[in-house]
CSV table of C-alpha atoms in Angstrom, one decimal:
chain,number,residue,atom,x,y,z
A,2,UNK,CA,-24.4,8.1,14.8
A,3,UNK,CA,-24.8,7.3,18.5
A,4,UNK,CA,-22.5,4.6,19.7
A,5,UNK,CA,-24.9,1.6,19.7
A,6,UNK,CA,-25.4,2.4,15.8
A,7,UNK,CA,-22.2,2.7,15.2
A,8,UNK,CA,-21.2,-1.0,16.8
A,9,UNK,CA,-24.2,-2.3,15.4
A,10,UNK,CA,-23.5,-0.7,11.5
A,11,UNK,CA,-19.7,-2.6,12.6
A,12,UNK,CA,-21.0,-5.5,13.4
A,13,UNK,CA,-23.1,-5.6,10.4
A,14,UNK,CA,-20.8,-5.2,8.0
A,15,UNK,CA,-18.4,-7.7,9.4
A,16,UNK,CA,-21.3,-10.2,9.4
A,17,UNK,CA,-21.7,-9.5,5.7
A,18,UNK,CA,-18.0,-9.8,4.4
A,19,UNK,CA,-17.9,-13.1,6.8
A,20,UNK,CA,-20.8,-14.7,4.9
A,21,UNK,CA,-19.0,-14.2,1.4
A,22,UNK,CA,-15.6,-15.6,3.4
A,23,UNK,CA,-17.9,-18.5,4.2
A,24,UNK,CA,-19.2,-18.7,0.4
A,25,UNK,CA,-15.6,-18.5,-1.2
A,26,UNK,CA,-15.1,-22.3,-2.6
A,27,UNK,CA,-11.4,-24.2,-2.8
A,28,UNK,CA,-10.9,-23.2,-6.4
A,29,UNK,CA,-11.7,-19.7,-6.2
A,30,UNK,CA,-9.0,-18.4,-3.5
A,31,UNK,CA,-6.9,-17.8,-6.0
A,32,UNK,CA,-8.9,-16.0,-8.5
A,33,UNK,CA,-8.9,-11.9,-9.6
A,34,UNK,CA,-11.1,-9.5,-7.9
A,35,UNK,CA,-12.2,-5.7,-8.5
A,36,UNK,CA,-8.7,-4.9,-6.4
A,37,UNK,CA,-6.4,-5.3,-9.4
A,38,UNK,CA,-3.3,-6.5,-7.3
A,39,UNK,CA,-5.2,-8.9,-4.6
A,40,UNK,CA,-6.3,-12.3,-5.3
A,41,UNK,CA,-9.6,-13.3,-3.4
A,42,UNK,CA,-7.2,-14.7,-0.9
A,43,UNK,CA,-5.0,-11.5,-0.7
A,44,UNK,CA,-8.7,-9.7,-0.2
A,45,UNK,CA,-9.4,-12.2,3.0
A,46,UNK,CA,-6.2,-11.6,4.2
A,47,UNK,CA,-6.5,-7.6,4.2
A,48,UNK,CA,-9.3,-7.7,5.7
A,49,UNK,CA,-8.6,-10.4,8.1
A,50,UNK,CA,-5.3,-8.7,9.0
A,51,UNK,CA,-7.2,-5.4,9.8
A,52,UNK,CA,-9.3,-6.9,12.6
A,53,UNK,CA,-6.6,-8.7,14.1
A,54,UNK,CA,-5.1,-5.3,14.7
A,55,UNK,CA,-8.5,-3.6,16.4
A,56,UNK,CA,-8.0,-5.5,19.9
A,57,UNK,CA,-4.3,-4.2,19.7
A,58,UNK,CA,-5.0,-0.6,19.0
A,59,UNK,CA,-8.1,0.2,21.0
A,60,UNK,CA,-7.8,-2.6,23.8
A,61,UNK,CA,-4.2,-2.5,24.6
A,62,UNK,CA,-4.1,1.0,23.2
A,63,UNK,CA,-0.6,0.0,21.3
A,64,UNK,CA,1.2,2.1,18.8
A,65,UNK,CA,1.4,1.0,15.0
A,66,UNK,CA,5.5,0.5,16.3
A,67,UNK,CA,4.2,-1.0,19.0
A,68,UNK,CA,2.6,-3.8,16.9
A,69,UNK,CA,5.2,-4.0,14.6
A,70,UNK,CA,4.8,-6.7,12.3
A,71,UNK,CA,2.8,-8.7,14.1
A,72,UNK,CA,0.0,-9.3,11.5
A,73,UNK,CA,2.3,-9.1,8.0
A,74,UNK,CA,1.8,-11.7,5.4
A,75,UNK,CA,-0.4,-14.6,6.2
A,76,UNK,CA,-2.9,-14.3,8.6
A,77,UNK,CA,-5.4,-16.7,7.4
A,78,UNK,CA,-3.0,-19.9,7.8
A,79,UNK,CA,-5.3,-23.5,6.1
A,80,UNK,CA,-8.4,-22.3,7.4
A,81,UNK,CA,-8.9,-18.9,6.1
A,82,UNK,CA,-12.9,-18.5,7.3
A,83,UNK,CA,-12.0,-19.7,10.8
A,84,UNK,CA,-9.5,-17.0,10.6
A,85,UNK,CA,-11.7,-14.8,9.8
A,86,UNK,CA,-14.2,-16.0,12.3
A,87,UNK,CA,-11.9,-15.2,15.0
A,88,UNK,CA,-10.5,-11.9,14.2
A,89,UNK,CA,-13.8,-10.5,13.3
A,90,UNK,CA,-15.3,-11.6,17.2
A,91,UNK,CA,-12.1,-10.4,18.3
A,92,UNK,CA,-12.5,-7.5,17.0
A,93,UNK,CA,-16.3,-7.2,17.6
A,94,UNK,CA,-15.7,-7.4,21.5
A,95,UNK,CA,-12.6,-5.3,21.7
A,96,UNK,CA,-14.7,-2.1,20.3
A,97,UNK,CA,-17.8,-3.3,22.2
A,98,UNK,CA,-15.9,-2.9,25.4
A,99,UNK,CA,-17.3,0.1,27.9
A,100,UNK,CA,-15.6,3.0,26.7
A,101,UNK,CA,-14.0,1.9,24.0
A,102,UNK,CA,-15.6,4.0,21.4
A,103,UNK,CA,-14.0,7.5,23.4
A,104,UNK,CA,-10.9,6.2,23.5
A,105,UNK,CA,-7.9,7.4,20.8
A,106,UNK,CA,-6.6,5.1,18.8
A,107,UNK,CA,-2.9,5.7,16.8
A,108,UNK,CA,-2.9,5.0,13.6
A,109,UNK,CA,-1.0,4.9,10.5
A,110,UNK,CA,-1.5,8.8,9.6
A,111,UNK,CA,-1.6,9.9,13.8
A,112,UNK,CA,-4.1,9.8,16.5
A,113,UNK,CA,-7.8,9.7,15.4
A,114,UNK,CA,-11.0,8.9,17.8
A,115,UNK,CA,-11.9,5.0,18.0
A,116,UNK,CA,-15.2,5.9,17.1
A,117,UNK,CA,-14.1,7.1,13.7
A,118,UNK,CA,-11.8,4.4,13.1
A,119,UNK,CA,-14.7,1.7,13.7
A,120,UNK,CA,-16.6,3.7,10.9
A,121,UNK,CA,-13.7,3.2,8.8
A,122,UNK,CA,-13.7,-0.4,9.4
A,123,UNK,CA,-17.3,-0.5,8.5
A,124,UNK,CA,-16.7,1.1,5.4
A,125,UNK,CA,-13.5,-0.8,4.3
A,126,UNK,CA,-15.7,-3.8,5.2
A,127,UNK,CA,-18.3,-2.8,3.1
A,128,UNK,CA,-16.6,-1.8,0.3
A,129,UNK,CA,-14.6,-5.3,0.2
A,130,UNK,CA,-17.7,-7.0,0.8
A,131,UNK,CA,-18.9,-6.0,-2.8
A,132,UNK,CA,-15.3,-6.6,-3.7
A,133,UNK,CA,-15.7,-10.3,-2.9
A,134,UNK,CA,-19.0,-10.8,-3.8
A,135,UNK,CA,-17.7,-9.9,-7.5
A,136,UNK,CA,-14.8,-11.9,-7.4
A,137,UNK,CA,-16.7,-15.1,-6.1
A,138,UNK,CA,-19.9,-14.5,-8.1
A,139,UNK,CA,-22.5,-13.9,-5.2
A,140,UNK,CA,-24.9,-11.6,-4.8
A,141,UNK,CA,-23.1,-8.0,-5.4
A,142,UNK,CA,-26.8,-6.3,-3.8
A,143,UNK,CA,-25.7,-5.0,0.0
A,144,UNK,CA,-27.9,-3.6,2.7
A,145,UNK,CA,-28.7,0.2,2.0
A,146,UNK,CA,-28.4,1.1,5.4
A,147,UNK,CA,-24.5,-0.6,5.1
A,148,UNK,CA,-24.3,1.5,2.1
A,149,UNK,CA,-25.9,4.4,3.0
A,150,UNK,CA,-23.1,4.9,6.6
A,151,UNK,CA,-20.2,3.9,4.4
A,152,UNK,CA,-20.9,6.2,1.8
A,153,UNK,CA,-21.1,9.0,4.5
A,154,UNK,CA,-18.0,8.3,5.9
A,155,UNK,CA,-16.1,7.9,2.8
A,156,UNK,CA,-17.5,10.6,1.2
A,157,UNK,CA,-15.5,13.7,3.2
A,158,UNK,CA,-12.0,12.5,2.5
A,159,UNK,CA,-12.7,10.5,-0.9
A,160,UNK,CA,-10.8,12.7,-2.9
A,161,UNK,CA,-7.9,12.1,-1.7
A,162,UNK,CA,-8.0,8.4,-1.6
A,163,UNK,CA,-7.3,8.1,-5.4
A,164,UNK,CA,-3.8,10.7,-4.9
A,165,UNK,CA,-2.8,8.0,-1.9
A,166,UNK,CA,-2.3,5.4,-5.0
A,167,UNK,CA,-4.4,2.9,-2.6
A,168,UNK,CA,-7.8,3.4,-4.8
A,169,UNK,CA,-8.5,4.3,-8.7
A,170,UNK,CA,-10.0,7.3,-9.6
A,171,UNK,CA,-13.2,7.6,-9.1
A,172,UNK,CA,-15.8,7.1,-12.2
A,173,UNK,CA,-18.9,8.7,-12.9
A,174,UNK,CA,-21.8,7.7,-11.1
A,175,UNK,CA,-25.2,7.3,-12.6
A,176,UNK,CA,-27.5,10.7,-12.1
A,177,UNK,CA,-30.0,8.2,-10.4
A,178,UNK,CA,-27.3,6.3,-9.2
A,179,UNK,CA,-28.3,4.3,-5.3
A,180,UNK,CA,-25.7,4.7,-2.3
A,181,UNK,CA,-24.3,1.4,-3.1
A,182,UNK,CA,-23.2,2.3,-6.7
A,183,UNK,CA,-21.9,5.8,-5.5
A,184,UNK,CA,-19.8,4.8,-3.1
A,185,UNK,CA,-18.1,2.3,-5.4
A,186,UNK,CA,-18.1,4.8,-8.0
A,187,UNK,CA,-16.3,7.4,-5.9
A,188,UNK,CA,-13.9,4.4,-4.8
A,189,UNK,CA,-12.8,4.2,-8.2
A,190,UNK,CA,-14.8,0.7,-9.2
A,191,UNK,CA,-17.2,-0.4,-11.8
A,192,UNK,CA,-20.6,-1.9,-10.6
């Protein structure tokens, strides 16, 4: 993908997760969803907590050490979609910056090209946007397109996601099976 597509496939998928933020009500924060130890709140938060760290890492070029424990625990405070709200333009603007996709980024496993880590992004954001969307009852249907680039990306390096002991096996996917359902298939979820 060219770098506009990749900001705009980011951007995107941000804007989707951030509408489900925005359609999580009072008494569902606390309820179960498709990541076995998270609570729809501890989903927000991941997720939340993952853009706050984009300005830090391709911006201000800081090392994981660098930031520490800066974002740990509770990010999203008594407002948990405003939180989101900010993070997600924060982190919006720091990749849309001139350059910022050729920069290297260092990341938890080493140094890795900032464009690859904003498809990462999209596909975590993705992936959680479905995650949500089950948890809270909306609409579990997502964009092909959003589907289409996150399965890409996670598709190279998706065997090894369910040895890290982050993600469940993966399941059998329908032969006719649609991007959407593959990529949650191969992620270890049930659609």
């Amino acid at each position: 993908m060219s770098d506009d597509e990749i900001l705009r496939t980011h951007g995107e998928a941000l804007a989707l997760f951030g509408s489900r933020v925005h359609a999580v009500r009072d008494d569902q924060w606390d309820g179960p969803t498709p990541c076995s130890e998270w609570s729809v709140r501890d989903l927000v938060n991941h997720l939340t907590a993952e853009q706050l760290w984009v300005p830090r890492l391709v911006r201000d070029g800081a090392t994981i050490a660098e930031v520490g424990s800066e974002f740990d625990g509770d990010v999203l405070g008594d407002d948990p979609a405003a939180a989101w709200d900010r993070a997600a333009v924060a982190a919006v603007a720091a990749l849309a910056e001139r350059g910022a996709l050729s920069r290297t980024v260092q990341l938890s496993y080493g140094s890795a090209p900032a464009d690859a880590y904003c498809s990462q992004m999209t596909a975590d954001a993705v992936v959680h946007a479905w995650d949500l969307s089950r948890a809270i009852g909306a609409d579990e249907r997502l964009p092909g397109r959003l589907a289409t680039a996150a399965l890409r990306e996670v598709e190279p390096y998706a065997p090894g996601l369910a040895a890290s002991g982050l993600f469940a096996p993966a399941v059998d996917a329908p032969e006719d099976a649609d991007d959407l359902t593959r990529l949650l298939c191969l992620l270890g979820r049930r659609p």
